[in-house]
Short mmCIF file of C-alpha atoms in Angstrom, two decimals:
data_model
loop_
_atom_site.label_atom_id
_atom_site.label_comp_id
_atom_site.label_asym_id
_atom_site.label_seq_id
_atom_site.Cartn_x
_atom_site.Cartn_y
_atom_site.Cartn_z
CA MET F 1 -23.21 5.13 6.15
CA THR F 2 -24.93 3.37 3.24
CA THR F 3 -24.95 -0.38 2.70
CA ILE F 4 -22.66 0.10 -0.30
CA GLN F 5 -20.15 2.08 1.77
CA GLN F 6 -20.20 -0.57 4.50
CA ALA F 7 -19.57 -3.30 1.93
CA ILE F 8 -16.66 -1.34 0.48
CA GLU F 9 -15.07 -0.95 3.91
CA GLN F 10 -15.33 -4.69 4.50
CA GLU F 11 -12.42 -5.03 2.06
CA PRO F 12 -9.56 -3.60 4.16
CA LEU F 13 -7.06 -3.69 1.31
CA ILE F 14 -8.09 -2.81 -2.24
CA VAL F 15 -5.84 -3.72 -5.18
CA ASN F 16 -6.30 -2.28 -8.66
CA LYS F 17 -4.16 -2.81 -11.74
CA GLY F 18 -4.01 -1.12 -15.13
CA ASP F 19 -1.53 0.24 -17.68
CA GLY F 20 1.45 -1.25 -15.89
CA VAL F 21 0.60 0.33 -12.53
CA ALA F 22 -0.89 -1.35 -9.46
CA THR F 23 -2.46 0.55 -6.57
CA ILE F 24 -2.90 -0.83 -3.06
CA THR F 25 -5.29 1.18 -0.89
CA ILE F 26 -5.46 0.69 2.86
CA ASN F 27 -9.21 0.85 3.37
CA ARG F 28 -10.29 1.35 6.99
CA PRO F 29 -10.97 5.09 6.94
CA ARG F 30 -13.24 5.04 10.01
CA ARG F 31 -10.22 3.80 12.01
CA LYS F 32 -7.73 6.08 10.26
CA ASN F 33 -6.62 3.05 8.23
CA ALA F 34 -5.19 1.26 11.27
CA ILE F 35 -3.63 -2.04 10.19
CA ASN F 36 -4.57 -5.24 12.00
CA HIS F 37 -2.64 -8.50 12.07
CA ALA F 38 -4.49 -10.03 9.12
CA MET F 39 -3.84 -6.91 7.06
CA TRP F 40 -0.10 -7.05 7.76
CA LEU F 41 -0.08 -10.59 6.39
CA ASP F 42 -2.18 -9.59 3.38
CA LEU F 43 0.01 -6.57 2.62
CA ALA F 44 3.03 -8.84 2.35
CA ARG F 45 1.10 -11.27 0.17
CA HIS F 46 -0.21 -8.58 -2.18
CA PHE F 47 3.22 -7.01 -2.65
CA ASP F 48 4.80 -10.40 -3.30
CA GLU F 49 2.11 -11.25 -5.86
CA LEU F 50 2.45 -7.91 -7.63
CA SER F 51 6.22 -8.30 -7.67
CA SER F 52 5.83 -11.58 -9.54
CA ASP F 53 3.49 -10.01 -12.12
CA LEU F 54 5.70 -8.88 -14.99
CA GLN F 55 2.92 -6.65 -16.31
CA VAL F 56 3.29 -4.46 -13.21
CA ARG F 57 6.01 -1.82 -13.52
CA ALA F 58 5.19 0.43 -10.55
CA ILE F 59 3.09 0.22 -7.38
CA ILE F 60 1.26 3.02 -5.58
CA LEU F 61 0.51 2.56 -1.87
CA THR F 62 -2.07 4.92 -0.37
CA GLY F 63 -4.89 5.18 2.16
CA ALA F 64 -8.62 5.68 1.78
CA GLY F 65 -10.32 8.77 3.14
CA GLU F 66 -8.38 11.52 4.89
CA ASP F 67 -5.39 9.53 6.21
CA PHE F 68 -2.63 7.24 5.05
CA SER F 69 -2.47 5.07 8.17
CA ALA F 70 -2.39 5.45 11.95
CA GLY F 71 -0.21 2.33 12.05
CA ALA F 72 -0.83 -0.93 13.88
CA ASP F 73 -4.34 -1.37 15.26
CA ILE F 74 -3.97 -0.66 18.98
CA ALA F 75 -7.12 -2.70 19.68
CA GLU F 76 -4.98 -5.83 19.20
CA PHE F 77 -2.14 -4.81 21.51
CA ASP F 78 -3.55 -6.52 24.63
CA THR F 79 -3.96 -9.82 22.81
CA LEU F 80 -1.94 -10.37 19.63
CA ARG F 81 0.82 -7.98 20.68
CA ALA F 82 1.00 -9.07 24.31
CA PRO F 83 4.04 -10.88 25.77
CA GLY F 84 4.23 -14.33 24.25
CA ASN F 85 2.53 -13.24 21.05
CA ALA F 86 4.50 -10.11 20.29
CA GLU F 87 7.23 -11.91 18.35
CA ALA F 88 4.77 -13.35 15.85
CA TYR F 89 3.08 -9.99 15.46
CA GLU F 90 6.42 -8.26 14.86
CA ALA F 91 7.29 -10.92 12.29
CA ALA F 92 4.13 -10.02 10.37
CA ASN F 93 5.13 -6.34 10.52
CA ALA F 94 8.61 -7.13 9.31
CA ALA F 95 7.32 -9.24 6.42
CA ALA F 96 5.11 -6.38 5.23
CA PHE F 97 7.94 -3.84 5.44
CA ALA F 98 10.26 -6.24 3.60
CA ALA F 99 7.70 -6.88 0.87
CA VAL F 100 7.47 -3.14 0.21
CA ARG F 101 11.24 -2.65 0.45
CA ASN F 102 12.05 -5.63 -1.78
CA ALA F 103 9.31 -5.16 -4.37
CA ARG F 104 10.67 -5.83 -7.83
CA VAL F 105 9.38 -2.48 -9.06
CA PRO F 106 9.42 1.02 -7.53
CA VAL F 107 6.82 1.73 -4.85
CA ILE F 108 5.32 5.22 -4.53
CA ALA F 109 3.70 6.11 -1.21
CA ALA F 110 0.97 8.74 -1.60
CA LEU F 111 0.45 10.18 1.87
CA ARG F 112 -2.22 12.35 3.47
CA GLY F 113 -3.29 12.98 7.04
CA VAL F 114 -1.69 10.77 9.67
CA CYS F 115 1.28 8.58 8.80
CA PHE F 116 2.15 7.08 12.17
CA GLY F 117 3.96 4.04 13.54
CA GLY F 118 3.63 1.05 11.26
CA GLY F 119 2.11 3.29 8.61
CA PHE F 120 5.27 5.38 8.79
CA GLY F 121 7.26 2.17 8.45
CA LEU F 122 5.43 1.20 5.26
CA ALA F 123 5.95 4.66 3.80
CA ALA F 124 9.64 4.63 4.73
CA ALA F 125 10.07 1.27 2.97
CA ALA F 126 8.71 2.76 -0.28
CA ASP F 127 11.02 4.16 -2.94
CA ILE F 128 9.32 7.53 -3.38
CA ARG F 129 7.03 9.43 -1.01
CA ILE F 130 4.78 12.39 -1.79
CA ALA F 131 2.42 14.02 0.68
CA THR F 132 -0.35 16.56 1.06
CA PRO F 133 0.10 19.74 3.15
CA ASP F 134 -1.91 18.24 6.04
CA ALA F 135 0.28 15.13 6.38
CA LEU F 136 1.68 14.38 9.83
CA PHE F 137 4.48 11.92 10.59
CA SER F 138 5.28 10.17 13.86
CA VAL F 139 6.98 7.06 15.26
CA PRO F 140 5.33 6.80 18.70
CA ALA F 141 6.81 3.51 19.90
CA ALA F 142 8.62 5.21 22.80
CA ARG F 143 5.28 6.54 24.06
CA LEU F 144 3.83 3.02 24.19
CA GLY F 145 6.80 0.92 25.30
CA PRO F 146 7.75 -1.51 22.50
CA ALA F 147 10.91 -1.32 20.43
CA TYR F 148 10.73 -0.35 16.79
CA PRO F 149 11.97 -3.26 14.59
CA GLN F 150 15.58 -2.97 13.42
CA ASP F 151 14.79 -3.78 9.81
CA ALA F 152 12.14 -1.06 9.74
CA MET F 153 14.55 1.35 11.43
CA GLN F 154 16.94 0.98 8.52
CA ASP F 155 14.18 2.26 6.24
CA ILE F 156 13.55 5.27 8.47
CA VAL F 157 17.26 6.14 8.61
CA ALA F 158 17.56 5.80 4.83
CA ALA F 159 14.42 7.87 4.23
CA ALA F 160 14.82 10.66 6.79
CA GLY F 161 18.50 10.54 7.79
CA PRO F 162 19.96 9.45 11.13
CA GLN F 163 19.37 12.77 12.91
CA MET F 164 15.65 12.89 12.11
CA ALA F 165 15.34 9.15 12.82
CA ARG F 166 16.78 9.73 16.29
CA TYR F 167 14.49 12.68 16.95
CA LEU F 168 11.35 10.88 15.83
CA THR F 169 12.03 7.61 17.66
CA TYR F 170 13.48 9.07 20.86
CA THR F 171 10.77 11.70 21.37
CA GLY F 172 7.71 10.24 19.62
CA ALA F 173 7.15 13.76 18.25
CA ARG F 174 5.04 14.61 15.24
CA ILE F 175 6.42 16.52 12.28
CA ASP F 176 4.43 18.18 9.52
CA ALA F 177 4.84 18.00 5.77
CA PRO F 178 7.26 20.97 5.47
CA ALA F 179 9.55 19.44 8.10
CA ALA F 180 9.37 16.07 6.34
CA LEU F 181 10.25 17.76 3.06
CA ALA F 182 13.22 19.55 4.63
CA ALA F 183 14.48 16.23 6.04
CA GLY F 184 14.19 14.53 2.66
CA LEU F 185 11.55 12.14 3.96
CA ILE F 186 9.16 13.17 1.18
CA LEU F 187 9.91 14.19 -2.39
CA GLU F 188 7.31 16.94 -2.63
CA ILE F 189 4.17 18.42 -1.11
CA VAL F 190 1.12 18.09 -3.37
CA PRO F 191 -2.29 19.80 -3.04
CA LYS F 192 -4.86 17.44 -1.52
CA ASP F 193 -6.97 17.24 -4.66
CA GLU F 194 -3.92 16.42 -6.80
CA LEU F 195 -2.32 13.65 -4.73
CA GLY F 196 -3.78 10.73 -6.67
CA ALA F 197 -3.07 12.31 -10.04
CA ARG F 198 0.52 13.15 -9.11
CA ALA F 199 1.20 9.64 -7.81
CA SER F 200 -0.29 8.21 -11.00
CA ALA F 201 1.83 10.52 -13.14
CA ILE F 202 5.04 9.44 -11.42
CA ALA F 203 4.03 5.77 -11.71
CA ALA F 204 3.15 6.18 -15.41
CA SER F 205 6.51 7.80 -16.08
CA ILE F 206 8.27 4.85 -14.44
CA ALA F 207 6.07 2.33 -16.27
CA ALA F 208 6.99 3.89 -19.63
CA ASN F 209 10.70 3.34 -19.06
CA ALA F 210 12.79 0.21 -19.52
CA PRO F 211 11.89 -2.15 -16.64
CA LEU F 212 15.31 -3.82 -16.50
CA SER F 213 17.04 -0.46 -16.30
CA VAL F 214 14.71 0.74 -13.54
CA ARG F 215 15.25 -2.51 -11.66
CA ALA F 216 19.03 -2.17 -11.98
CA SER F 217 18.84 1.36 -10.61
CA LYS F 218 16.72 0.23 -7.65
CA LEU F 219 19.21 -2.50 -6.80
CA ALA F 220 22.17 -0.15 -7.22
CA ILE F 221 20.63 2.40 -4.84
CA ARG F 222 19.98 -0.36 -2.31
CA ALA F 223 23.60 -1.49 -2.59
CA VAL F 224 24.85 2.05 -2.00
CA LEU F 225 22.69 2.41 1.11
CA SER F 226 23.38 -1.02 2.60
CA GLY F 227 26.99 -1.60 1.59
CA GLU F 228 26.25 -5.34 1.75
CA ALA F 229 28.29 -7.52 -0.59
CA ALA F 230 25.23 -9.49 -1.69
CA ASP F 231 23.42 -6.28 -2.64
CA VAL F 232 26.44 -5.08 -4.59
CA ASP F 233 26.61 -8.39 -6.48
CA SER F 234 22.89 -8.24 -7.31
CA ALA F 235 23.21 -4.67 -8.56
CA LEU F 236 26.22 -5.48 -10.71
CA ALA F 237 24.49 -8.50 -12.27
CA ALA F 238 21.30 -6.54 -12.97
CA GLY F 239 23.26 -3.68 -14.52
CA ALA F 240 25.30 -6.00 -16.73
CA ALA F 241 22.13 -7.74 -17.95
CA THR F 242 20.70 -4.50 -19.34
CA PHE F 243 23.41 -4.23 -22.00
CA ALA F 244 22.40 -7.55 -23.57
CA SER F 245 18.68 -6.85 -23.36
CA ALA F 246 16.23 -6.38 -26.20
CA ASP F 247 15.06 -3.22 -24.46
CA TYR F 248 18.51 -1.65 -24.79
CA ALA F 249 18.44 -2.39 -28.51
CA GLU F 250 14.92 -0.94 -28.70
CA GLY F 251 16.01 2.18 -26.83
CA ARG F 252 18.86 2.80 -29.28
CA ALA F 253 16.63 2.15 -32.28
CA ALA F 254 13.93 4.49 -30.98
CA PHE F 255 16.50 7.23 -30.43
CA ARG F 256 17.82 6.87 -33.98
CA GLU F 257 14.33 6.80 -35.45
CA LYS F 258 13.10 9.71 -33.31
CA ARG F 259 10.15 7.79 -31.86
CA SER F 260 8.99 6.69 -28.42
CA PRO F 261 10.50 3.34 -27.37
CA ARG F 262 8.34 0.29 -26.70
CA PHE F 263 10.00 -1.51 -23.81
CA MET F 264 9.02 -5.12 -23.09
CA GLY F 265 11.14 -5.83 -20.02
CA LYS F 266 13.36 -8.29 -21.85
#
């Protein structure tokens, strides 16, 4: 490995922004993008920062090299995830999952290779998932002994359905991309050399649309899935706000004038 490559890998999370789209890349390819405690904290921070950036209209989450993520770094299990420390470690996990789940804008997970454990949890918390033919999915907690966090389990159930969630978590089995597609866990299977381009195309399509409308749809879908009164109230308020927005007026004007709308998120 060259000095340049080593320097690049010293940055375990890479964030890029441009044209309304942000990309977060998990960058530990020599360890199959295993996520350590510091990275869990940084993932939550990056997603929170991007969510507060009104120039960002979509986020892509992916992994460097040949894998998305093998999940939590097992090298830390005997120390940071040992009894007495496990609660704090799980809190860092939960914060990262929540930051993905609650991002202001849609999150697209572009998946290749292994998508295991905590990596699976991050992908499940995303809004849209696409994967390459070689992608493998697993939730191996039962093979190691710890419980999978409840808040992350809700993402898995929403993404894959209760039957597949039971199978994956009870058995620790691996499923391939076709099985994930059949379960609804992923939207589509994309050739390996087209994964980045396809994720970017989906993100660009979202970024070109009215941000307030997209946000209202995201909140409405969450309310349908959760059934929580607070989520319903948030969705109703966001939906009502779109009708008084400048973007709604712009959308109508663009339609009348047969031109592409220029949405400002206001």
